PDB file of N, CA and C in Angstrom:
ATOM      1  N   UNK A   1       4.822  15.750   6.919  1.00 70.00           N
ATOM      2  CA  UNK A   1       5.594  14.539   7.125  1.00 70.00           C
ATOM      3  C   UNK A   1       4.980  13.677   8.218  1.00 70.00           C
ATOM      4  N   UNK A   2       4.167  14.297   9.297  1.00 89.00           N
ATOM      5  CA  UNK A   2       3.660  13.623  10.431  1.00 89.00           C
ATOM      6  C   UNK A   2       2.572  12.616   9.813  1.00 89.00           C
ATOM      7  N   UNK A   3       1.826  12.978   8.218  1.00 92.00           N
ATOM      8  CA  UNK A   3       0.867  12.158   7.778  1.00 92.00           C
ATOM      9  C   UNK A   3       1.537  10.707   7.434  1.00 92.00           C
ATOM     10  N   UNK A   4       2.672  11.309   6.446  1.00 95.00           N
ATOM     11  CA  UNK A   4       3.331  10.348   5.701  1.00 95.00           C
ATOM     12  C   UNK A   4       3.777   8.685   7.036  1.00 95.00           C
ATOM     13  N   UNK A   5       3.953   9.768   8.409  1.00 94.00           N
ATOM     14  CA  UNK A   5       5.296   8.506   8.898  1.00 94.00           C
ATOM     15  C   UNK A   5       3.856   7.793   9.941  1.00 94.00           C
ATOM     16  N   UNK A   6       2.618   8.500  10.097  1.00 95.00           N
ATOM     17  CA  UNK A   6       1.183   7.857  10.760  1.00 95.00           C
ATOM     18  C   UNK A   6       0.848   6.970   9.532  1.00 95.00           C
ATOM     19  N   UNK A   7       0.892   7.225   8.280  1.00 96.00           N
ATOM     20  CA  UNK A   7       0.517   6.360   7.459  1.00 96.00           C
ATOM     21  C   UNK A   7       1.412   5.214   7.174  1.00 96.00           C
ATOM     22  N   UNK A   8       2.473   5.515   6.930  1.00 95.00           N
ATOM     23  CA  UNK A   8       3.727   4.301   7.327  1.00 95.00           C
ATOM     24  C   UNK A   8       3.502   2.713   8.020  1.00 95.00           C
ATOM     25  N   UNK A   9       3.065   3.957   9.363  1.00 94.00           N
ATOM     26  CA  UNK A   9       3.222   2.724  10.526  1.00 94.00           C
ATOM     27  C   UNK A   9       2.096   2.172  10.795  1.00 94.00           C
ATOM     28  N   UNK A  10       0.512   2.276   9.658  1.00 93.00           N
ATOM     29  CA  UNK A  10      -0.438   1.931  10.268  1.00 93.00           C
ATOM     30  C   UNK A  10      -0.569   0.652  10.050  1.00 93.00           C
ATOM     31  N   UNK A  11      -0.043  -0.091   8.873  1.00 95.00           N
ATOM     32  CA  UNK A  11       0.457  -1.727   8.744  1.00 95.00           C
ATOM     33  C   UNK A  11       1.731  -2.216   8.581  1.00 95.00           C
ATOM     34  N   UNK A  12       1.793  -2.970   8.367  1.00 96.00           N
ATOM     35  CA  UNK A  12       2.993  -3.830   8.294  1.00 96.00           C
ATOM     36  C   UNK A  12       4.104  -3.287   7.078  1.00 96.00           C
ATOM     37  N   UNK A  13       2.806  -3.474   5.758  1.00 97.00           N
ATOM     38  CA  UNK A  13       3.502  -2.629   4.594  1.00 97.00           C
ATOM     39  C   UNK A  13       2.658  -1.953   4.042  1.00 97.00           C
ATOM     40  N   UNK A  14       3.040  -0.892   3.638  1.00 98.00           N
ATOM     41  CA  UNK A  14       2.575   0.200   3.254  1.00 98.00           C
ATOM     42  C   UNK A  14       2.952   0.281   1.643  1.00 98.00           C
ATOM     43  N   UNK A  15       2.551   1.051   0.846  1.00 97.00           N
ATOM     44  CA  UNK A  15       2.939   1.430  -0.604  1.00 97.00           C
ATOM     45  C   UNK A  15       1.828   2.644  -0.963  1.00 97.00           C
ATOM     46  N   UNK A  16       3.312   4.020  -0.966  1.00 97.00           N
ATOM     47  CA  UNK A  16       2.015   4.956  -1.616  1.00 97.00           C
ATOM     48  C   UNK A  16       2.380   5.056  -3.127  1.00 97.00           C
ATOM     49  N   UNK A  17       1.166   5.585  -3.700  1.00 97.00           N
ATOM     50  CA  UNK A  17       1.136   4.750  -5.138  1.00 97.00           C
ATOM     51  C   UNK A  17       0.234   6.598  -5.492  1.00 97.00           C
ATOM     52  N   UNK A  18       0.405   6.401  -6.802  1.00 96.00           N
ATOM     53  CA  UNK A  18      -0.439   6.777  -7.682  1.00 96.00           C
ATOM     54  C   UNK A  18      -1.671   6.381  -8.461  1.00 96.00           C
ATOM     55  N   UNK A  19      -2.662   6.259  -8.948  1.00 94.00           N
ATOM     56  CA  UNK A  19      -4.039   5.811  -9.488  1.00 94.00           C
ATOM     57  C   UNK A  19      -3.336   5.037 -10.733  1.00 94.00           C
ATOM     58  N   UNK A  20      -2.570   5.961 -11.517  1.00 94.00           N
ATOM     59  CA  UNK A  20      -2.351   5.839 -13.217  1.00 94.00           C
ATOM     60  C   UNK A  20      -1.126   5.945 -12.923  1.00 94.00           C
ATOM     61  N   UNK A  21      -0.174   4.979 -12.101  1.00 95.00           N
ATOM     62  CA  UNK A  21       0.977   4.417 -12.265  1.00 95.00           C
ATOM     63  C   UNK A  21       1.248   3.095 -12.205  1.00 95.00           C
ATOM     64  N   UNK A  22       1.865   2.839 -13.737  1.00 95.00           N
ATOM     65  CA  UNK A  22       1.901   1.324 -13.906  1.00 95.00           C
ATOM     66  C   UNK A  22       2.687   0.541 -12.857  1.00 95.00           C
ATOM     67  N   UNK A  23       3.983   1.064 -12.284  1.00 95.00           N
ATOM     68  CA  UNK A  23       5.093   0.620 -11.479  1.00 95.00           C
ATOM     69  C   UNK A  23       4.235   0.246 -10.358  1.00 95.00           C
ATOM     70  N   UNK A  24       3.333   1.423  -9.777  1.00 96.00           N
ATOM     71  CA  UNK A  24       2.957   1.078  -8.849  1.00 96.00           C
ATOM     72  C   UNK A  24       1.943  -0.287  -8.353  1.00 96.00           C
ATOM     73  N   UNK A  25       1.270  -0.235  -9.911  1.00 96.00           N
ATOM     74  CA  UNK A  25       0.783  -1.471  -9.409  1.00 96.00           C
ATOM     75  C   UNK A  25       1.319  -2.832  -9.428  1.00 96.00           C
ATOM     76  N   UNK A  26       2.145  -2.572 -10.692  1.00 96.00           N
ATOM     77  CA  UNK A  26       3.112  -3.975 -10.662  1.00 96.00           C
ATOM     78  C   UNK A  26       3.769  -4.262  -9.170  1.00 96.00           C
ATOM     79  N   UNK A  27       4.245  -3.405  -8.564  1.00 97.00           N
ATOM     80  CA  UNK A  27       4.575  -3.226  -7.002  1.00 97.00           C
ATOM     81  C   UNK A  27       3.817  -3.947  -6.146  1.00 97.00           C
ATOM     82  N   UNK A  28       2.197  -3.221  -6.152  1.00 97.00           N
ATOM     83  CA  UNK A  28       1.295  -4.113  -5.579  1.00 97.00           C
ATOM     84  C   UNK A  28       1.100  -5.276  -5.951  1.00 97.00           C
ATOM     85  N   UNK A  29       0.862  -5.378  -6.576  1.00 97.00           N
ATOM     86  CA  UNK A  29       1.053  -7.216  -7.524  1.00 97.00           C
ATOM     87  C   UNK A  29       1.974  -7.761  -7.082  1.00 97.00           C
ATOM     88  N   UNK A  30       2.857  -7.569  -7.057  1.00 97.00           N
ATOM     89  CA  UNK A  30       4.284  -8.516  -6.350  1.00 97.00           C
ATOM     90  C   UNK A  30       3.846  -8.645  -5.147  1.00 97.00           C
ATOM     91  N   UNK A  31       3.642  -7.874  -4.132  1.00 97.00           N
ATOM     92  CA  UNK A  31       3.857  -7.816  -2.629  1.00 97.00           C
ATOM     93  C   UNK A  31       2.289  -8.995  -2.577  1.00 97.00           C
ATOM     94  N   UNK A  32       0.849  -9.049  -3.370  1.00 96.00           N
ATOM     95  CA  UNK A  32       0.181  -9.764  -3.191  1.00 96.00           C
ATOM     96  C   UNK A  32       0.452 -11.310  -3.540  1.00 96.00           C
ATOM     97  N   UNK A  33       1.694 -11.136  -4.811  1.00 96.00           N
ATOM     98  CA  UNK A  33       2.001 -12.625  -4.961  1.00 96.00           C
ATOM     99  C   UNK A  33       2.910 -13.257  -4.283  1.00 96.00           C
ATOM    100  N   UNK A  34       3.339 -12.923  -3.308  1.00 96.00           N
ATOM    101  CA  UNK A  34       4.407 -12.981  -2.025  1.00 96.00           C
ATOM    102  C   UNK A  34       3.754 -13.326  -0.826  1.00 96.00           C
ATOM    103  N   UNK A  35       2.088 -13.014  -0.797  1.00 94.00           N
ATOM    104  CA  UNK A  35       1.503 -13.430  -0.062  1.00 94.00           C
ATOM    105  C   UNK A  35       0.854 -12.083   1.144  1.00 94.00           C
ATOM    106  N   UNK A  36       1.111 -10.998   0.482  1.00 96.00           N
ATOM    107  CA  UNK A  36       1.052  -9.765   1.716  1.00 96.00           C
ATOM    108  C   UNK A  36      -0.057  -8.871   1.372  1.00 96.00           C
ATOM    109  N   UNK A  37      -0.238  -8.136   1.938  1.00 95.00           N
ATOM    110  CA  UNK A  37      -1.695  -7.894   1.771  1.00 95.00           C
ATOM    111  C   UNK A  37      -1.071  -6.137   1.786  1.00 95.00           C
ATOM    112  N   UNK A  38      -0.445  -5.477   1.266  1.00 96.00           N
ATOM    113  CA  UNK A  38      -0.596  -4.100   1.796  1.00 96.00           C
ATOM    114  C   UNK A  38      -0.897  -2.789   1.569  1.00 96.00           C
ATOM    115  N   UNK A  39      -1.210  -1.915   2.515  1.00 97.00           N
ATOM    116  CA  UNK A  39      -2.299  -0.670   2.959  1.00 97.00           C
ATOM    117  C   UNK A  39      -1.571  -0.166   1.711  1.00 97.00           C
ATOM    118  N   UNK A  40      -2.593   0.201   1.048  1.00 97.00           N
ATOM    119  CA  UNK A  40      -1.932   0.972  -0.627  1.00 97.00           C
ATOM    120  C   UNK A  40      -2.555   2.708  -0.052  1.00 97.00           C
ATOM    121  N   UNK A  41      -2.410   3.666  -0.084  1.00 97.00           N
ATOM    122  CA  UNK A  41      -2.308   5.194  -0.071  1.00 97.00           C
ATOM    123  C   UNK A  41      -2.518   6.198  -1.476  1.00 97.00           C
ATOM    124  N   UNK A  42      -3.643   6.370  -2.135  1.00 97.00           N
ATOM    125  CA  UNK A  42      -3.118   6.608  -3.556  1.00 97.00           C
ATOM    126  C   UNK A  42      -3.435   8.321  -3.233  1.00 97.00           C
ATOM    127  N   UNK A  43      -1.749   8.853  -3.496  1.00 96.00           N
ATOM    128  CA  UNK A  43      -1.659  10.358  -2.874  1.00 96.00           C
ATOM    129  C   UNK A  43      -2.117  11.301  -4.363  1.00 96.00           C
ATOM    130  N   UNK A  44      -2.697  11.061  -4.923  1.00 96.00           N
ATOM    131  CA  UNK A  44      -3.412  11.375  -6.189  1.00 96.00           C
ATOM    132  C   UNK A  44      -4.747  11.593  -5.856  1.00 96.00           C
ATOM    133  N   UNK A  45      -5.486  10.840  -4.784  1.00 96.00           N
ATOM    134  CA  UNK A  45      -6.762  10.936  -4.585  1.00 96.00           C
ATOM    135  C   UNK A  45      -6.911  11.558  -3.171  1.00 96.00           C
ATOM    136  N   UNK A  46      -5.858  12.068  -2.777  1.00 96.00           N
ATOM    137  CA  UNK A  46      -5.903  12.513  -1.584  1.00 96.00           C
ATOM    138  C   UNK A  46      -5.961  14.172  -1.148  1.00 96.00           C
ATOM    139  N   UNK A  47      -6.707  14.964  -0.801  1.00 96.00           N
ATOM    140  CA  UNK A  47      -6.385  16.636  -1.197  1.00 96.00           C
ATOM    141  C   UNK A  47      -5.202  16.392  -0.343  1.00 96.00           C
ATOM    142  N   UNK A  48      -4.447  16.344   0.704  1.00 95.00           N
ATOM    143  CA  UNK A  48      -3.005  16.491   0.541  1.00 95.00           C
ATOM    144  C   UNK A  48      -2.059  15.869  -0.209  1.00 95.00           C
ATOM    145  N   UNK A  49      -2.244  15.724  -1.175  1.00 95.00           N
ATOM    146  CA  UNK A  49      -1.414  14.468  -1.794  1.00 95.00           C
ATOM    147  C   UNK A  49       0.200  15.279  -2.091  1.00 95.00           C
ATOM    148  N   UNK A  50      -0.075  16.207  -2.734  1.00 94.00           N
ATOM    149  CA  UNK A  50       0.986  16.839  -3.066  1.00 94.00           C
ATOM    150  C   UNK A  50       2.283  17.489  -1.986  1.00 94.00           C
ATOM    151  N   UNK A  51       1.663  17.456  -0.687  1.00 95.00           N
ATOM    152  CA  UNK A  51       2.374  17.323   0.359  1.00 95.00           C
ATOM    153  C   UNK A  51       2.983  16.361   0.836  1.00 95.00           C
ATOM    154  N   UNK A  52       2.031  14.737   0.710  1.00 95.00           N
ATOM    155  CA  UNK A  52       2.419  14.045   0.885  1.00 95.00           C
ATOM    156  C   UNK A  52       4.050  13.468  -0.118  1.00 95.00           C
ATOM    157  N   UNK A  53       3.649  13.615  -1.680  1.00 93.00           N
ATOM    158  CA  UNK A  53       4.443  13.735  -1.727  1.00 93.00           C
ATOM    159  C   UNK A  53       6.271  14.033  -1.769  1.00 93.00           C
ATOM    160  N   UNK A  54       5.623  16.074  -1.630  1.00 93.00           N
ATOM    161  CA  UNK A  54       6.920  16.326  -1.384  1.00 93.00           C
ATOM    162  C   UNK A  54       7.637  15.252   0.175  1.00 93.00           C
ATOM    163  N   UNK A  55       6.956  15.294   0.816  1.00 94.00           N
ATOM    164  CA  UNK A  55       7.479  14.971   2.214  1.00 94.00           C
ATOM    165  C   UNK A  55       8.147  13.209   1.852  1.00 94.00           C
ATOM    166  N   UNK A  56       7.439  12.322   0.994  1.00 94.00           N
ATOM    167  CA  UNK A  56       8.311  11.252   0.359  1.00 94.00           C
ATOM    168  C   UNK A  56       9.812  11.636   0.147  1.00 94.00           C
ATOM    169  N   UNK A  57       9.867  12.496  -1.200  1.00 92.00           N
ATOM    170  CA  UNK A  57      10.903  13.164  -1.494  1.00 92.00           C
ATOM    171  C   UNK A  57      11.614  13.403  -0.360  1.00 92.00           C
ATOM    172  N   UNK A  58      11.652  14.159   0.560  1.00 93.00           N
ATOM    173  CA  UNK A  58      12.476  14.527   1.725  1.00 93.00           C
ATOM    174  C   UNK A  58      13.058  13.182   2.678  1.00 93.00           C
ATOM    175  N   UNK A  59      12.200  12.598   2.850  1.00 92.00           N
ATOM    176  CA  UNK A  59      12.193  11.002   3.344  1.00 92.00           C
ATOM    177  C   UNK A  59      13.437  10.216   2.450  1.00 92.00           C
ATOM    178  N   UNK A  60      13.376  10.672   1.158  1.00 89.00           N
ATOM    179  CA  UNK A  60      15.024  10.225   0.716  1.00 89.00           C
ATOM    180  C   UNK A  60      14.514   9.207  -0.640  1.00 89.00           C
ATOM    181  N   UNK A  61      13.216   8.964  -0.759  1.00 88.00           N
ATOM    182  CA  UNK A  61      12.542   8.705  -2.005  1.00 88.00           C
ATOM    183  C   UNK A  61      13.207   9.119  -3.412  1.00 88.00           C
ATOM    184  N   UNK A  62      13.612   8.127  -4.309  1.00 80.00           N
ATOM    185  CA  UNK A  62      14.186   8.522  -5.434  1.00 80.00           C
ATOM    186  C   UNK A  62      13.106   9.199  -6.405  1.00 80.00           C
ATOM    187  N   UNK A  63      12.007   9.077  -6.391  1.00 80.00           N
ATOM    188  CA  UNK A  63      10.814   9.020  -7.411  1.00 80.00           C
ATOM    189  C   UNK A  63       9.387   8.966  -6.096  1.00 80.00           C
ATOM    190  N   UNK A  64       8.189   9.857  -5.831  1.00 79.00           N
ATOM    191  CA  UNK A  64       7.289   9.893  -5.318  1.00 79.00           C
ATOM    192  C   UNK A  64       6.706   8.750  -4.887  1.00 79.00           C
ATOM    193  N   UNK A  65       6.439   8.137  -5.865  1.00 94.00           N
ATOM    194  CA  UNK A  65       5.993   7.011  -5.902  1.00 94.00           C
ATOM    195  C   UNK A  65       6.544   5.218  -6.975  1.00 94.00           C
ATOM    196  N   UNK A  66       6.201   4.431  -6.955  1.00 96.00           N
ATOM    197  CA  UNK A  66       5.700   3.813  -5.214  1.00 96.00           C
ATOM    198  C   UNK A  66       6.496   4.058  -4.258  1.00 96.00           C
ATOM    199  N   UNK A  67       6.331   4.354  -3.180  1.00 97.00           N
ATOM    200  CA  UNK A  67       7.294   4.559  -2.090  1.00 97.00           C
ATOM    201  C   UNK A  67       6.915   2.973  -1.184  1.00 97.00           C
ATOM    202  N   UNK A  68       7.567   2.802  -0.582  1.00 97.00           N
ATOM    203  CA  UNK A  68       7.814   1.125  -0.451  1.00 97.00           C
ATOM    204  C   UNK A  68       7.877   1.465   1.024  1.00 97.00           C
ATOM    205  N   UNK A  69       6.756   1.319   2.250  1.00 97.00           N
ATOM    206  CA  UNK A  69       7.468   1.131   3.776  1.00 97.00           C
ATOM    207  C   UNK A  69       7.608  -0.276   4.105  1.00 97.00           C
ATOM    208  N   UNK A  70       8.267  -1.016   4.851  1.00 97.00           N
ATOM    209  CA  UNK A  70       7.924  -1.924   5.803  1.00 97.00           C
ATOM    210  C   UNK A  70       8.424  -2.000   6.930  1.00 97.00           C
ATOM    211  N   UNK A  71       7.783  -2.265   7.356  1.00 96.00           N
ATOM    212  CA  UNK A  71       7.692  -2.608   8.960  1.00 96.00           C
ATOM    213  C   UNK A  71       7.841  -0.786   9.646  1.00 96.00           C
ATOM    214  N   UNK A  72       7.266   0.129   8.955  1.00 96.00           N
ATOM    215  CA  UNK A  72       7.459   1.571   9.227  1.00 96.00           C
ATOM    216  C   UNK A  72       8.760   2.345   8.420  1.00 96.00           C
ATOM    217  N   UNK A  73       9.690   1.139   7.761  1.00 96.00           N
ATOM    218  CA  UNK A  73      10.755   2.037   7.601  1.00 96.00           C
ATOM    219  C   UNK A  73      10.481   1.975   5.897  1.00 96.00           C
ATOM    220  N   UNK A  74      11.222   3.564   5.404  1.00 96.00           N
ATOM    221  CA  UNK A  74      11.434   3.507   4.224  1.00 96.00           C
ATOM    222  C   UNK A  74      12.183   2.380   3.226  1.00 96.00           C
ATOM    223  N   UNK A  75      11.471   1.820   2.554  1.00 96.00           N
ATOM    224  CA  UNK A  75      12.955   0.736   1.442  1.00 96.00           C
ATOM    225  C   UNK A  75      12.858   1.564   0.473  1.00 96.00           C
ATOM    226  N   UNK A  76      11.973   2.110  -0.431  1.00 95.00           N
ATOM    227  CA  UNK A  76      11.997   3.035  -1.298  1.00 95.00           C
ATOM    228  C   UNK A  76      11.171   2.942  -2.428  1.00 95.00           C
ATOM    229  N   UNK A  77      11.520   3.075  -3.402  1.00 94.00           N
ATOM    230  CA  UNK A  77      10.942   2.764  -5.427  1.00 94.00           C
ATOM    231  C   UNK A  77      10.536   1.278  -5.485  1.00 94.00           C
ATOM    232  N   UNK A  78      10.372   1.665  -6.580  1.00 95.00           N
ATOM    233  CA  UNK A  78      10.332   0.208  -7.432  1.00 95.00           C
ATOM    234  C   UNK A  78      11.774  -0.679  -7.585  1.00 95.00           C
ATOM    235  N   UNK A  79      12.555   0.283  -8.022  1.00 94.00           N
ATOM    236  CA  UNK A  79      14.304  -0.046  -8.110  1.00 94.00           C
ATOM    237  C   UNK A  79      14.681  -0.872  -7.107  1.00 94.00           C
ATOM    238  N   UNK A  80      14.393  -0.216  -5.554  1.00 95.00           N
ATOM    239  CA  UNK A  80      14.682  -1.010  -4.196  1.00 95.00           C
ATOM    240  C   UNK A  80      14.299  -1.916  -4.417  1.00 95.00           C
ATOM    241  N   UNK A  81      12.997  -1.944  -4.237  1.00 97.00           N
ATOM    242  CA  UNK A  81      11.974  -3.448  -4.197  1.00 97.00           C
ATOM    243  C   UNK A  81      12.551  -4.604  -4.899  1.00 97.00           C
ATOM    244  N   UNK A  82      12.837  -4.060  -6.266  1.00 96.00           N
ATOM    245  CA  UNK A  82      12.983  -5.252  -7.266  1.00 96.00           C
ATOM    246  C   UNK A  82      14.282  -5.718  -6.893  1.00 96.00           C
ATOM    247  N   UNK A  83      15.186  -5.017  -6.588  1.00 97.00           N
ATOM    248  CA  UNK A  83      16.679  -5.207  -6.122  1.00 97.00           C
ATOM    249  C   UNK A  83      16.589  -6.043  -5.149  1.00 97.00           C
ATOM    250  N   UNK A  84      15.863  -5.897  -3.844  1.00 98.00           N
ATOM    251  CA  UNK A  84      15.736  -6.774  -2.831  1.00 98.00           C
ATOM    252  C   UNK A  84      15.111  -7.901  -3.284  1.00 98.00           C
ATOM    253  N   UNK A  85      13.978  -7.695  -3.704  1.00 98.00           N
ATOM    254  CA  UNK A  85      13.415  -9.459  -4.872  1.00 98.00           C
ATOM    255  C   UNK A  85      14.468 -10.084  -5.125  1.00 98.00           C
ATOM    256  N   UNK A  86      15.319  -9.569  -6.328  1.00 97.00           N
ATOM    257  CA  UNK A  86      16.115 -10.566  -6.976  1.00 97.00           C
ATOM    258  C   UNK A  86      17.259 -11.328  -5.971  1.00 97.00           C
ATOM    259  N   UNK A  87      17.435 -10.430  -4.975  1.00 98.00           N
ATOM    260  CA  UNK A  87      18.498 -11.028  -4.388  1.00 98.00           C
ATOM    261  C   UNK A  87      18.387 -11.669  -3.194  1.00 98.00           C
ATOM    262  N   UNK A  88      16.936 -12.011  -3.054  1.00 97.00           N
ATOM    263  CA  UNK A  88      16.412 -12.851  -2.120  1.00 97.00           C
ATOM    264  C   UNK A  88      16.383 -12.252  -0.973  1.00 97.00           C
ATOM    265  N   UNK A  89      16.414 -11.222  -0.752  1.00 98.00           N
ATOM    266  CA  UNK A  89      15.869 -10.172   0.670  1.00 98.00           C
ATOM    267  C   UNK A  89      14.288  -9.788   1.231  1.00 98.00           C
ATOM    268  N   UNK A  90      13.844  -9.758  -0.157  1.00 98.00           N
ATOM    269  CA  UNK A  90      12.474  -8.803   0.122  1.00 98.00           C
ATOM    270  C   UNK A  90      11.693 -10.530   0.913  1.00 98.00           C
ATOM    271  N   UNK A  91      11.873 -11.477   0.872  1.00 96.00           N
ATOM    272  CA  UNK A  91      10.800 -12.060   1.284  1.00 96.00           C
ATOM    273  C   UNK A  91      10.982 -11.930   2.590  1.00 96.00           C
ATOM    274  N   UNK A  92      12.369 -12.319   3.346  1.00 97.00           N
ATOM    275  CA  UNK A  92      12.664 -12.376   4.923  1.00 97.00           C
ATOM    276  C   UNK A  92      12.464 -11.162   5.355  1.00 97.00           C
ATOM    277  N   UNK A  93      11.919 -10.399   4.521  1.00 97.00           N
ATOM    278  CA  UNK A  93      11.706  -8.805   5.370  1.00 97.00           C
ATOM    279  C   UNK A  93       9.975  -8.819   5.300  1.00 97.00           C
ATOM    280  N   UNK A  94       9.165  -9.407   4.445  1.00 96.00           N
ATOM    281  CA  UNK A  94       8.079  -9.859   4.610  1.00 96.00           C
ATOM    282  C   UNK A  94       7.210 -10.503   5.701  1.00 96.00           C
ATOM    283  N   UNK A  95       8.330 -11.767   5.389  1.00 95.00           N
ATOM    284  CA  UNK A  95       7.878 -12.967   6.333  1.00 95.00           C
ATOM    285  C   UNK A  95       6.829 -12.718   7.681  1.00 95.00           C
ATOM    286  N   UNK A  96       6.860 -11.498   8.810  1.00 94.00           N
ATOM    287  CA  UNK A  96       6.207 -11.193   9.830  1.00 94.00           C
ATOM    288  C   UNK A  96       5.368 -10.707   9.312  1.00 94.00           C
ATOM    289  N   UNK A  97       4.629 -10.242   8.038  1.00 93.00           N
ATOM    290  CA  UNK A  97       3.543  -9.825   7.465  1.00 93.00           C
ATOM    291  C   UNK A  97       3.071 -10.624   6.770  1.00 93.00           C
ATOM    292  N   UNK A  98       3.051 -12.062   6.594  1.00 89.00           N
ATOM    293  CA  UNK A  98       2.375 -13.053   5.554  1.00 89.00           C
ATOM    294  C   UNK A  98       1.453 -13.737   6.872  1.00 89.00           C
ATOM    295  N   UNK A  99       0.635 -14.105   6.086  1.00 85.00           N
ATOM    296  CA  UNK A  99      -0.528 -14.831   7.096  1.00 85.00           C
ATOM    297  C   UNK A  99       0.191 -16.154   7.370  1.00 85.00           C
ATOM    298  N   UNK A 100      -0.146 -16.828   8.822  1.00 72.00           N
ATOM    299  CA  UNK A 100       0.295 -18.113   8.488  1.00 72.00           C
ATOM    300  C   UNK A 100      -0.066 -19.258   7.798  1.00 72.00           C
ATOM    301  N   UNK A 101       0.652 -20.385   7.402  1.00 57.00           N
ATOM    302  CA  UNK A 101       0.433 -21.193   6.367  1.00 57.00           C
ATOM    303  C   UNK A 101      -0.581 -22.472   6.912  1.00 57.00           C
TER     304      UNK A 101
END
């Protein structure tokens, strides 16, 4: 878990992902068309990955991946993400991670 919450906090936003998960990249895709740039983790290519995992899971993760940090803290899935999108949250939680205009 000490990897998971060093990897967390090493940017702004984080997303650990899988190689050959579609969600995940659609995930990344959003957060780049929002304007954000973030540290992607693919725990598939990682020899701890499967630790990393479980330790998502424990973290309160509905599904491994994408796991969604910002600003260090867990938001979660894809489910979160998109939930906060639609309802006009996810950008003001962005905003300190977009370059300026």
């Amino acid at each position: 878990m000490d990897k998971v919450t060093r990897l967390a906090t090493e940017k702004g936003v984080v997303i650990f992902t899988k190689s050959s998960c579609c969600l995940c990249y659609a995930v990344h895709i959003l957060f780049q068309e929002l304007g954000v740039n973030p540290a992607v983790h693919e725990i598939d290519q990682d020899p701890e990955g499967r630790d990393i995992e479980k330790a998502l899971m424990r973290m309160g993760c509905n599904g491994p991946v994408p796991a969604v940090f910002i600003g260090g803290k867990l938001i979660g899935s894809t489910n979160e993400v998109m939930s906060l999108h639609l309802s006009g949250h996810l950008i003001p939680m962005l905003k300190p991670y977009q370059p300026l205009s």
